[in-house]
């Protein structure tokens, strides 16, 4: 069971990760993370997931995959058109 500091940190972690908190609230969360291993680990996982998602969004599909998908869509449209 977390104390109310943990409850607040976990409830606001998503906003903290995306820098959407007021400065005072972000400072409270940062201070809590410095002293709470459990919440700090959860924050680390959140950072890693956010970075992985950003990287995945930057990647593009290979041209041949795009061509295959478009060809399949055209075939489906032709048969249902």
PDB file of N, CA, C and O in Angstrom:
ATOM      1  N   UNK A   1       0.846  -1.189   0.000  1.00  0.00           N
ATOM      2  CA  UNK A   1       0.000   0.000   0.000  1.00  0.00           C
ATOM      3  C   UNK A   1       0.883   1.240   0.000  1.00  0.00           C
ATOM      4  O   UNK A   1       1.744   1.384   0.838  1.00  0.00           O
ATOM      5  N   UNK A   2       0.631   2.127  -0.966  1.00  0.00           N
ATOM      6  CA  UNK A   2       1.401   3.359  -1.038  1.00  0.00           C
ATOM      7  C   UNK A   2       0.815   4.420  -0.130  1.00  0.00           C
ATOM      8  O   UNK A   2      -0.359   4.393   0.194  1.00  0.00           O
ATOM      9  N   UNK A   3       1.675   5.347   0.303  1.00  0.00           N
ATOM     10  CA  UNK A   3       1.144   6.475   1.058  1.00  0.00           C
ATOM     11  C   UNK A   3       0.539   7.462   0.077  1.00  0.00           C
ATOM     12  O   UNK A   3       0.535   7.232  -1.121  1.00  0.00           O
ATOM     13  N   UNK A   4       0.015   8.575   0.584  1.00  0.00           N
ATOM     14  CA  UNK A   4      -0.658   9.497  -0.341  1.00  0.00           C
ATOM     15  C   UNK A   4       0.342  10.141  -1.297  1.00  0.00           C
ATOM     16  O   UNK A   4      -0.023  10.545  -2.381  1.00  0.00           O
ATOM     17  N   UNK A   5       1.619  10.188  -0.968  1.00  0.00           N
ATOM     18  CA  UNK A   5       2.627  10.662  -1.908  1.00  0.00           C
ATOM     19  C   UNK A   5       2.739   9.724  -3.098  1.00  0.00           C
ATOM     20  O   UNK A   5       2.843  10.157  -4.237  1.00  0.00           O
ATOM     21  N   UNK A   6       2.703   8.418  -2.820  1.00  0.00           N
ATOM     22  CA  UNK A   6       2.736   7.432  -3.903  1.00  0.00           C
ATOM     23  C   UNK A   6       1.461   7.514  -4.733  1.00  0.00           C
ATOM     24  O   UNK A   6       1.515   7.436  -5.957  1.00  0.00           O
ATOM     25  N   UNK A   7       0.328   7.666  -4.070  1.00  0.00           N
ATOM     26  CA  UNK A   7      -0.937   7.761  -4.788  1.00  0.00           C
ATOM     27  C   UNK A   7      -0.916   8.939  -5.748  1.00  0.00           C
ATOM     28  O   UNK A   7      -1.297   8.815  -6.909  1.00  0.00           O
ATOM     29  N   UNK A   8      -0.445  10.088  -5.274  1.00  0.00           N
ATOM     30  CA  UNK A   8      -0.379  11.284  -6.126  1.00  0.00           C
ATOM     31  C   UNK A   8       0.614  11.077  -7.264  1.00  0.00           C
ATOM     32  O   UNK A   8       0.327  11.389  -8.414  1.00  0.00           O
ATOM     33  N   UNK A   9       1.787  10.530  -6.954  1.00  0.00           N
ATOM     34  CA  UNK A   9       2.812  10.316  -7.973  1.00  0.00           C
ATOM     35  C   UNK A   9       2.304   9.386  -9.069  1.00  0.00           C
ATOM     36  O   UNK A   9       2.470   9.665 -10.253  1.00  0.00           O
ATOM     37  N   UNK A  10       1.662   8.301  -8.682  1.00  0.00           N
ATOM     38  CA  UNK A  10       1.180   7.342  -9.675  1.00  0.00           C
ATOM     39  C   UNK A  10       0.014   7.904 -10.469  1.00  0.00           C
ATOM     40  O   UNK A  10      -0.101   7.662 -11.670  1.00  0.00           O
ATOM     41  N   UNK A  11      -0.829   8.684  -9.832  1.00  0.00           N
ATOM     42  CA  UNK A  11      -1.973   9.279 -10.530  1.00  0.00           C
ATOM     43  C   UNK A  11      -1.520  10.325 -11.551  1.00  0.00           C
ATOM     44  O   UNK A  11      -2.153  10.498 -12.590  1.00  0.00           O
ATOM     45  N   UNK A  12      -0.419  11.018 -11.259  1.00  0.00           N
ATOM     46  CA  UNK A  12       0.030  12.105 -12.126  1.00  0.00           C
ATOM     47  C   UNK A  12       1.256  11.743 -12.965  1.00  0.00           C
ATOM     48  O   UNK A  12       1.807  12.594 -13.658  1.00  0.00           O
ATOM     49  N   UNK A  13       1.652  10.484 -12.929  1.00  0.00           N
ATOM     50  CA  UNK A  13       2.873  10.075 -13.624  1.00  0.00           C
ATOM     51  C   UNK A  13       2.791  10.320 -15.129  1.00  0.00           C
ATOM     52  O   UNK A  13       3.738  10.812 -15.734  1.00  0.00           O
ATOM     53  N   UNK A  14       1.665  10.003 -15.730  1.00  0.00           N
ATOM     54  CA  UNK A  14       1.503  10.196 -17.187  1.00  0.00           C
ATOM     55  C   UNK A  14       1.696  11.666 -17.549  1.00  0.00           C
ATOM     56  O   UNK A  14       2.434  12.000 -18.473  1.00  0.00           O
ATOM     57  N   UNK A  15       1.043  12.560 -16.814  1.00  0.00           N
ATOM     58  CA  UNK A  15       1.185  13.997 -17.082  1.00  0.00           C
ATOM     59  C   UNK A  15       2.618  14.461 -16.823  1.00  0.00           C
ATOM     60  O   UNK A  15       3.148  15.293 -17.551  1.00  0.00           O
ATOM     61  N   UNK A  16       3.246  13.902 -15.790  1.00  0.00           N
ATOM     62  CA  UNK A  16       4.633  14.249 -15.480  1.00  0.00           C
ATOM     63  C   UNK A  16       5.550  13.842 -16.639  1.00  0.00           C
ATOM     64  O   UNK A  16       6.418  14.609 -17.054  1.00  0.00           O
ATOM     65  N   UNK A  17       5.344  12.627 -17.178  1.00  0.00           N
ATOM     66  CA  UNK A  17       6.172  12.141 -18.281  1.00  0.00           C
ATOM     67  C   UNK A  17       6.076  13.040 -19.506  1.00  0.00           C
ATOM     68  O   UNK A  17       7.030  13.193 -20.251  1.00  0.00           O
ATOM     69  N   UNK A  18       4.908  13.643 -19.712  1.00  0.00           N
ATOM     70  CA  UNK A  18       4.689  14.478 -20.888  1.00  0.00           C
ATOM     71  C   UNK A  18       4.818  15.965 -20.574  1.00  0.00           C
ATOM     72  O   UNK A  18       4.422  16.799 -21.387  1.00  0.00           O
ATOM     73  N   UNK A  19       5.370  16.289 -19.410  1.00  0.00           N
ATOM     74  CA  UNK A  19       5.589  17.685 -18.982  1.00  0.00           C
ATOM     75  C   UNK A  19       4.298  18.496 -19.055  1.00  0.00           C
ATOM     76  O   UNK A  19       4.291  19.622 -19.544  1.00  0.00           O
ATOM     77  N   UNK A  20       3.202  17.920 -18.551  1.00  0.00           N
ATOM     78  CA  UNK A  20       1.912  18.585 -18.593  1.00  0.00           C
ATOM     79  C   UNK A  20       1.457  19.082 -17.219  1.00  0.00           C
ATOM     80  O   UNK A  20       0.333  19.548 -17.072  1.00  0.00           O
ATOM     81  N   UNK A  21       2.328  18.993 -16.216  1.00  0.00           N
ATOM     82  CA  UNK A  21       1.980  19.442 -14.875  1.00  0.00           C
ATOM     83  C   UNK A  21       2.488  20.856 -14.622  1.00  0.00           C
ATOM     84  O   UNK A  21       3.460  21.295 -15.234  1.00  0.00           O
ATOM     85  N   UNK A  22       1.807  21.541 -13.711  1.00  0.00           N
ATOM     86  CA  UNK A  22       2.321  22.849 -13.263  1.00  0.00           C
ATOM     87  C   UNK A  22       3.676  22.621 -12.614  1.00  0.00           C
ATOM     88  O   UNK A  22       3.966  21.544 -12.121  1.00  0.00           O
ATOM     89  N   UNK A  23       4.518  23.660 -12.620  1.00  0.00           N
ATOM     90  CA  UNK A  23       5.873  23.542 -12.068  1.00  0.00           C
ATOM     91  C   UNK A  23       5.870  23.002 -10.647  1.00  0.00           C
ATOM     92  O   UNK A  23       6.683  22.156 -10.296  1.00  0.00           O
ATOM     93  N   UNK A  24       4.958  23.506  -9.819  1.00  0.00           N
ATOM     94  CA  UNK A  24       4.910  23.096  -8.406  1.00  0.00           C
ATOM     95  C   UNK A  24       4.583  21.610  -8.285  1.00  0.00           C
ATOM     96  O   UNK A  24       5.196  20.894  -7.495  1.00  0.00           O
ATOM     97  N   UNK A  25       3.604  21.152  -9.074  1.00  0.00           N
ATOM     98  CA  UNK A  25       3.227  19.739  -9.029  1.00  0.00           C
ATOM     99  C   UNK A  25       4.347  18.858  -9.556  1.00  0.00           C
ATOM    100  O   UNK A  25       4.633  17.790  -9.001  1.00  0.00           O
ATOM    101  N   UNK A  26       4.997  19.292 -10.626  1.00  0.00           N
ATOM    102  CA  UNK A  26       6.111  18.524 -11.187  1.00  0.00           C
ATOM    103  C   UNK A  26       7.251  18.428 -10.171  1.00  0.00           C
ATOM    104  O   UNK A  26       7.871  17.368 -10.024  1.00  0.00           O
ATOM    105  N   UNK A  27       7.510  19.499  -9.454  1.00  0.00           N
ATOM    106  CA  UNK A  27       8.566  19.497  -8.434  1.00  0.00           C
ATOM    107  C   UNK A  27       8.213  18.521  -7.313  1.00  0.00           C
ATOM    108  O   UNK A  27       9.090  17.801  -6.812  1.00  0.00           O
ATOM    109  N   UNK A  28       6.934  18.475  -6.925  1.00  0.00           N
ATOM    110  CA  UNK A  28       6.494  17.526  -5.896  1.00  0.00           C
ATOM    111  C   UNK A  28       6.725  16.087  -6.355  1.00  0.00           C
ATOM    112  O   UNK A  28       7.218  15.256  -5.594  1.00  0.00           O
ATOM    113  N   UNK A  29       6.367  15.796  -7.606  1.00  0.00           N
ATOM    114  CA  UNK A  29       6.535  14.447  -8.136  1.00  0.00           C
ATOM    115  C   UNK A  29       8.020  14.102  -8.211  1.00  0.00           C
ATOM    116  O   UNK A  29       8.445  13.020  -7.806  1.00  0.00           O
ATOM    117  N   UNK A  30       8.827  15.030  -8.721  1.00  0.00           N
ATOM    118  CA  UNK A  30      10.274  14.799  -8.829  1.00  0.00           C
ATOM    119  C   UNK A  30      10.875  14.506  -7.457  1.00  0.00           C
ATOM    120  O   UNK A  30      11.671  13.584  -7.296  1.00  0.00           O
ATOM    121  N   UNK A  31      10.479  15.269  -6.452  1.00  0.00           N
ATOM    122  CA  UNK A  31      10.990  15.052  -5.093  1.00  0.00           C
ATOM    123  C   UNK A  31      10.558  13.683  -4.575  1.00  0.00           C
ATOM    124  O   UNK A  31      11.350  12.972  -3.940  1.00  0.00           O
ATOM    125  N   UNK A  32       9.313  13.307  -4.853  1.00  0.00           N
ATOM    126  CA  UNK A  32       8.835  12.007  -4.413  1.00  0.00           C
ATOM    127  C   UNK A  32       9.618  10.891  -5.101  1.00  0.00           C
ATOM    128  O   UNK A  32      10.020   9.916  -4.461  1.00  0.00           O
ATOM    129  N   UNK A  33       9.865  11.025  -6.406  1.00  0.00           N
ATOM    130  CA  UNK A  33      10.602  10.003  -7.150  1.00  0.00           C
ATOM    131  C   UNK A  33      12.020   9.834  -6.612  1.00  0.00           C
ATOM    132  O   UNK A  33      12.564   8.730  -6.613  1.00  0.00           O
ATOM    133  N   UNK A  34      12.616  10.932  -6.146  1.00  0.00           N
ATOM    134  CA  UNK A  34      13.970  10.873  -5.592  1.00  0.00           C
ATOM    135  C   UNK A  34      14.028  10.020  -4.319  1.00  0.00           C
ATOM    136  O   UNK A  34      15.062   9.450  -4.007  1.00  0.00           O
ATOM    137  N   UNK A  35      12.892   9.935  -3.609  1.00  0.00           N
ATOM    138  CA  UNK A  35      12.903   9.210  -2.336  1.00  0.00           C
ATOM    139  C   UNK A  35      12.123   7.913  -2.322  1.00  0.00           C
ATOM    140  O   UNK A  35      12.095   7.226  -1.310  1.00  0.00           O
ATOM    141  N   UNK A  36      11.498   7.546  -3.440  1.00  0.00           N
ATOM    142  CA  UNK A  36      10.645   6.355  -3.461  1.00  0.00           C
ATOM    143  C   UNK A  36      11.070   5.437  -4.605  1.00  0.00           C
ATOM    144  O   UNK A  36      10.831   5.738  -5.777  1.00  0.00           O
ATOM    145  N   UNK A  37      11.684   4.334  -4.269  1.00  0.00           N
ATOM    146  CA  UNK A  37      12.196   3.398  -5.275  1.00  0.00           C
ATOM    147  C   UNK A  37      11.077   2.833  -6.139  1.00  0.00           C
ATOM    148  O   UNK A  37      11.221   2.732  -7.361  1.00  0.00           O
ATOM    149  N   UNK A  38       9.953   2.479  -5.545  1.00  0.00           N
ATOM    150  CA  UNK A  38       8.841   1.887  -6.285  1.00  0.00           C
ATOM    151  C   UNK A  38       8.326   2.846  -7.359  1.00  0.00           C
ATOM    152  O   UNK A  38       8.188   2.476  -8.524  1.00  0.00           O
ATOM    153  N   UNK A  39       8.072   4.075  -6.981  1.00  0.00           N
ATOM    154  CA  UNK A  39       7.573   5.063  -7.945  1.00  0.00           C
ATOM    155  C   UNK A  39       8.643   5.424  -8.971  1.00  0.00           C
ATOM    156  O   UNK A  39       8.335   5.639 -10.148  1.00  0.00           O
ATOM    157  N   UNK A  40       9.910   5.478  -8.536  1.00  0.00           N
ATOM    158  CA  UNK A  40      10.998   5.790  -9.460  1.00  0.00           C
ATOM    159  C   UNK A  40      11.118   4.700 -10.531  1.00  0.00           C
ATOM    160  O   UNK A  40      11.346   4.994 -11.701  1.00  0.00           O
ATOM    161  N   UNK A  41      10.935   3.437 -10.129  1.00  0.00           N
ATOM    162  CA  UNK A  41      10.977   2.340 -11.099  1.00  0.00           C
ATOM    163  C   UNK A  41       9.818   2.448 -12.078  1.00  0.00           C
ATOM    164  O   UNK A  41       9.985   2.232 -13.283  1.00  0.00           O
ATOM    165  N   UNK A  42       8.643   2.784 -11.573  1.00  0.00           N
ATOM    166  CA  UNK A  42       7.486   2.952 -12.446  1.00  0.00           C
ATOM    167  C   UNK A  42       7.728   4.098 -13.435  1.00  0.00           C
ATOM    168  O   UNK A  42       7.383   4.012 -14.610  1.00  0.00           O
ATOM    169  N   UNK A  43       8.354   5.170 -12.957  1.00  0.00           N
ATOM    170  CA  UNK A  43       8.695   6.300 -13.814  1.00  0.00           C
ATOM    171  C   UNK A  43       9.674   5.869 -14.904  1.00  0.00           C
ATOM    172  O   UNK A  43       9.522   6.228 -16.073  1.00  0.00           O
ATOM    173  N   UNK A  44      10.684   5.079 -14.542  1.00  0.00           N
ATOM    174  CA  UNK A  44      11.670   4.602 -15.510  1.00  0.00           C
ATOM    175  C   UNK A  44      11.005   3.779 -16.609  1.00  0.00           C
ATOM    176  O   UNK A  44      11.303   3.951 -17.795  1.00  0.00           O
ATOM    177  N   UNK A  45      10.096   2.908 -16.221  1.00  0.00           N
ATOM    178  CA  UNK A  45       9.359   2.107 -17.206  1.00  0.00           C
ATOM    179  C   UNK A  45       8.559   3.034 -18.121  1.00  0.00           C
ATOM    180  O   UNK A  45       8.538   2.861 -19.340  1.00  0.00           O
ATOM    181  N   UNK A  46       7.913   4.038 -17.540  1.00  0.00           N
ATOM    182  CA  UNK A  46       7.140   4.997 -18.331  1.00  0.00           C
ATOM    183  C   UNK A  46       8.007   5.747 -19.328  1.00  0.00           C
ATOM    184  O   UNK A  46       7.619   5.951 -20.476  1.00  0.00           O
ATOM    185  N   UNK A  47       9.188   6.151 -18.903  1.00  0.00           N
ATOM    186  CA  UNK A  47      10.125   6.851 -19.796  1.00  0.00           C
ATOM    187  C   UNK A  47      10.533   5.934 -20.943  1.00  0.00           C
ATOM    188  O   UNK A  47      10.548   6.346 -22.111  1.00  0.00           O
ATOM    189  N   UNK A  48      10.856   4.679 -20.627  1.00  0.00           N
ATOM    190  CA  UNK A  48      11.277   3.731 -21.661  1.00  0.00           C
ATOM    191  C   UNK A  48      10.151   3.469 -22.662  1.00  0.00           C
ATOM    192  O   UNK A  48      10.390   3.417 -23.867  1.00  0.00           O
ATOM    193  N   UNK A  49       8.922   3.312 -22.167  1.00  0.00           N
ATOM    194  CA  UNK A  49       7.783   3.095 -23.060  1.00  0.00           C
ATOM    195  C   UNK A  49       7.538   4.305 -23.953  1.00  0.00           C
ATOM    196  O   UNK A  49       7.270   4.166 -25.145  1.00  0.00           O
ATOM    197  N   UNK A  50       7.634   5.495 -23.372  1.00  0.00           N
ATOM    198  CA  UNK A  50       7.429   6.723 -24.149  1.00  0.00           C
ATOM    199  C   UNK A  50       8.475   6.842 -25.243  1.00  0.00           C
ATOM    200  O   UNK A  50       8.150   7.171 -26.391  1.00  0.00           O
ATOM    201  N   UNK A  51       9.728   6.556 -24.918  1.00  0.00           N
ATOM    202  CA  UNK A  51      10.802   6.626 -25.915  1.00  0.00           C
ATOM    203  C   UNK A  51      10.593   5.586 -27.013  1.00  0.00           C
ATOM    204  O   UNK A  51      10.791   5.875 -28.193  1.00  0.00           O
ATOM    205  N   UNK A  52      10.192   4.373 -26.641  1.00  0.00           N
ATOM    206  CA  UNK A  52       9.962   3.322 -27.632  1.00  0.00           C
ATOM    207  C   UNK A  52       8.817   3.697 -28.560  1.00  0.00           C
ATOM    208  O   UNK A  52       8.884   3.483 -29.771  1.00  0.00           O
ATOM    209  N   UNK A  53       7.769   4.291 -28.000  1.00  0.00           N
ATOM    210  CA  UNK A  53       6.629   4.701 -28.815  1.00  0.00           C
ATOM    211  C   UNK A  53       7.020   5.808 -29.785  1.00  0.00           C
ATOM    212  O   UNK A  53       6.667   5.764 -30.967  1.00  0.00           O
ATOM    213  N   UNK A  54       7.785   6.789 -29.302  1.00  0.00           N
ATOM    214  CA  UNK A  54       8.237   7.868 -30.182  1.00  0.00           C
ATOM    215  C   UNK A  54       9.097   7.319 -31.312  1.00  0.00           C
ATOM    216  O   UNK A  54       8.967   7.734 -32.464  1.00  0.00           O
ATOM    217  N   UNK A  55       9.976   6.361 -31.001  1.00  0.00           N
ATOM    218  CA  UNK A  55      10.837   5.763 -32.020  1.00  0.00           C
ATOM    219  C   UNK A  55       9.994   5.003 -33.034  1.00  0.00           C
ATOM    220  O   UNK A  55      10.225   5.094 -34.242  1.00  0.00           O
ATOM    221  N   UNK A  56       9.010   4.260 -32.570  1.00  0.00           N
ATOM    222  CA  UNK A  56       8.152   3.478 -33.469  1.00  0.00           C
ATOM    223  C   UNK A  56       7.377   4.395 -34.411  1.00  0.00           C
ATOM    224  O   UNK A  56       7.160   4.055 -35.577  1.00  0.00           O
ATOM    225  N   UNK A  57       6.976   5.551 -33.920  1.00  0.00           N
ATOM    226  CA  UNK A  57       6.222   6.490 -34.747  1.00  0.00           C
ATOM    227  C   UNK A  57       7.096   7.111 -35.839  1.00  0.00           C
ATOM    228  O   UNK A  57       6.580   7.570 -36.851  1.00  0.00           O
ATOM    229  N   UNK A  58       8.401   7.138 -35.635  1.00  0.00           N
ATOM    230  CA  UNK A  58       9.317   7.711 -36.621  1.00  0.00           C
ATOM    231  C   UNK A  58       9.622   6.730 -37.746  1.00  0.00           C
ATOM    232  O   UNK A  58      10.001   7.132 -38.835  1.00  0.00           O
ATOM    233  N   UNK A  59       9.477   5.435 -37.469  1.00  0.00           N
ATOM    234  CA  UNK A  59       9.819   4.425 -38.457  1.00  0.00           C
ATOM    235  C   UNK A  59       8.732   4.354 -39.522  1.00  0.00           C
ATOM    236  O   UNK A  59       7.567   4.585 -39.258  1.00  0.00           O
ATOM    237  N   UNK A  60       9.138   4.048 -40.737  1.00  0.00           N
ATOM    238  CA  UNK A  60       8.186   3.900 -41.830  1.00  0.00           C
ATOM    239  C   UNK A  60       8.245   2.479 -42.359  1.00  0.00           C
ATOM    240  O   UNK A  60       9.262   1.800 -42.237  1.00  0.00           O
ATOM    241  N   UNK A  61       7.157   2.067 -42.952  1.00  0.00           N
ATOM    242  CA  UNK A  61       7.095   0.721 -43.513  1.00  0.00           C
ATOM    243  C   UNK A  61       7.942   0.644 -44.776  1.00  0.00           C
ATOM    244  O   UNK A  61       8.050   1.620 -45.509  1.00  0.00           O
ATOM    245  N   UNK A  62       8.503  -0.525 -45.057  1.00  0.00           N
ATOM    246  CA  UNK A  62       9.256  -0.701 -46.307  1.00  0.00           C
ATOM    247  C   UNK A  62       8.336  -0.494 -47.511  1.00  0.00           C
ATOM    248  O   UNK A  62       7.141  -0.774 -47.440  1.00  0.00           O
ATOM    249  N   UNK A  63       8.903  -0.015 -48.601  1.00  0.00           N
ATOM    250  CA  UNK A  63       8.116   0.269 -49.803  1.00  0.00           C
ATOM    251  C   UNK A  63       7.333  -0.940 -50.289  1.00  0.00           C
ATOM    252  O   UNK A  63       6.177  -0.825 -50.677  1.00  0.00           O
ATOM    253  N   UNK A  64       7.979  -2.139 -50.261  1.00  0.00           N
ATOM    254  CA  UNK A  64       7.265  -3.316 -50.767  1.00  0.00           C
ATOM    255  C   UNK A  64       6.054  -3.659 -49.904  1.00  0.00           C
ATOM    256  O   UNK A  64       5.029  -4.120 -50.410  1.00  0.00           O
ATOM    257  N   UNK A  65       6.125  -3.406 -48.607  1.00  0.00           N
ATOM    258  CA  UNK A  65       4.971  -3.631 -47.739  1.00  0.00           C
ATOM    259  C   UNK A  65       3.852  -2.650 -48.072  1.00  0.00           C
ATOM    260  O   UNK A  65       2.683  -3.028 -48.165  1.00  0.00           O
ATOM    261  N   UNK A  66       4.225  -1.386 -48.282  1.00  0.00           N
ATOM    262  CA  UNK A  66       3.221  -0.391 -48.669  1.00  0.00           C
ATOM    263  C   UNK A  66       2.534  -0.794 -49.967  1.00  0.00           C
ATOM    264  O   UNK A  66       1.312  -0.726 -50.089  1.00  0.00           O
ATOM    265  N   UNK A  67       3.345  -1.251 -50.942  1.00  0.00           N
ATOM    266  CA  UNK A  67       2.792  -1.675 -52.232  1.00  0.00           C
ATOM    267  C   UNK A  67       1.837  -2.853 -52.062  1.00  0.00           C
ATOM    268  O   UNK A  67       0.768  -2.903 -52.678  1.00  0.00           O
ATOM    269  N   UNK A  68       2.210  -3.819 -51.212  1.00  0.00           N
ATOM    270  CA  UNK A  68       1.363  -4.989 -50.974  1.00  0.00           C
ATOM    271  C   UNK A  68       0.038  -4.585 -50.334  1.00  0.00           C
ATOM    272  O   UNK A  68      -1.023  -5.083 -50.716  1.00  0.00           O
ATOM    273  N   UNK A  69       0.096  -3.696 -49.362  1.00  0.00           N
ATOM    274  CA  UNK A  69      -1.119  -3.240 -48.674  1.00  0.00           C
ATOM    275  C   UNK A  69      -2.026  -2.497 -49.654  1.00  0.00           C
ATOM    276  O   UNK A  69      -3.238  -2.745 -49.702  1.00  0.00           O
ATOM    277  N   UNK A  70      -1.450  -1.593 -50.430  1.00  0.00           N
ATOM    278  CA  UNK A  70      -2.252  -0.848 -51.407  1.00  0.00           C
ATOM    279  C   UNK A  70      -2.870  -1.782 -52.451  1.00  0.00           C
ATOM    280  O   UNK A  70      -4.040  -1.630 -52.815  1.00  0.00           O
ATOM    281  N   UNK A  71      -2.117  -2.769 -52.923  1.00  0.00           N
ATOM    282  CA  UNK A  71      -2.640  -3.723 -53.902  1.00  0.00           C
ATOM    283  C   UNK A  71      -3.796  -4.519 -53.307  1.00  0.00           C
ATOM    284  O   UNK A  71      -4.825  -4.735 -53.953  1.00  0.00           O
ATOM    285  N   UNK A  72      -3.644  -4.923 -52.055  1.00  0.00           N
ATOM    286  CA  UNK A  72      -4.710  -5.685 -51.377  1.00  0.00           C
ATOM    287  C   UNK A  72      -5.955  -4.818 -51.208  1.00  0.00           C
ATOM    288  O   UNK A  72      -7.071  -5.285 -51.435  1.00  0.00           O
ATOM    289  N   UNK A  73      -5.767  -3.563 -50.817  1.00  0.00           N
ATOM    290  CA  UNK A  73      -6.905  -2.647 -50.668  1.00  0.00           C
ATOM    291  C   UNK A  73      -7.628  -2.451 -52.006  1.00  0.00           C
ATOM    292  O   UNK A  73      -8.865  -2.454 -52.048  1.00  0.00           O
ATOM    293  N   UNK A  74      -6.856  -2.288 -53.059  1.00  0.00           N
ATOM    294  CA  UNK A  74      -7.473  -2.118 -54.390  1.00  0.00           C
ATOM    295  C   UNK A  74      -8.265  -3.369 -54.796  1.00  0.00           C
ATOM    296  O   UNK A  74      -9.346  -3.275 -55.346  1.00  0.00           O
ATOM    297  N   UNK A  75      -7.713  -4.542 -54.488  1.00  0.00           N
ATOM    298  CA  UNK A  75      -8.389  -5.802 -54.819  1.00  0.00           C
ATOM    299  C   UNK A  75      -9.706  -5.923 -54.041  1.00  0.00           C
ATOM    300  O   UNK A  75     -10.737  -6.302 -54.605  1.00  0.00           O
ATOM    301  N   UNK A  76      -9.667  -5.568 -52.789  1.00  0.00           N
ATOM    302  CA  UNK A  76     -10.880  -5.630 -51.959  1.00  0.00           C
ATOM    303  C   UNK A  76     -11.909  -4.627 -52.467  1.00  0.00           C
ATOM    304  O   UNK A  76     -13.100  -4.936 -52.592  1.00  0.00           O
ATOM    305  N   UNK A  77     -11.476  -3.420 -52.796  1.00  0.00           N
ATOM    306  CA  UNK A  77     -12.394  -2.406 -53.311  1.00  0.00           C
ATOM    307  C   UNK A  77     -13.007  -2.851 -54.635  1.00  0.00           C
ATOM    308  O   UNK A  77     -14.188  -2.633 -54.897  1.00  0.00           O
ATOM    309  N   UNK A  78     -12.222  -3.488 -55.488  1.00  0.00           N
ATOM    310  CA  UNK A  78     -12.711  -3.938 -56.787  1.00  0.00           C
ATOM    311  C   UNK A  78     -13.792  -5.006 -56.650  1.00  0.00           C
ATOM    312  O   UNK A  78     -14.756  -5.033 -57.403  1.00  0.00           O
ATOM    313  N   UNK A  79     -13.629  -5.885 -55.654  1.00  0.00           N
ATOM    314  CA  UNK A  79     -14.611  -6.958 -55.485  1.00  0.00           C
ATOM    315  C   UNK A  79     -15.846  -6.503 -54.718  1.00  0.00           C
ATOM    316  O   UNK A  79     -16.898  -7.118 -54.836  1.00  0.00           O
ATOM    317  N   UNK A  80     -15.724  -5.413 -53.966  1.00  0.00           N
ATOM    318  CA  UNK A  80     -16.867  -4.910 -53.176  1.00  0.00           C
ATOM    319  C   UNK A  80     -17.418  -3.607 -53.724  1.00  0.00           C
ATOM    320  O   UNK A  80     -18.330  -3.047 -53.151  1.00  0.00           O
ATOM    321  N   UNK A  81     -16.817  -3.104 -54.781  1.00  0.00           N
ATOM    322  CA  UNK A  81     -17.138  -1.783 -55.315  1.00  0.00           C
ATOM    323  C   UNK A  81     -18.459  -1.707 -55.949  1.00  0.00           C
ATOM    324  O   UNK A  81     -19.317  -0.995 -55.996  1.00  0.00           O
TER     325      UNK A  81
END
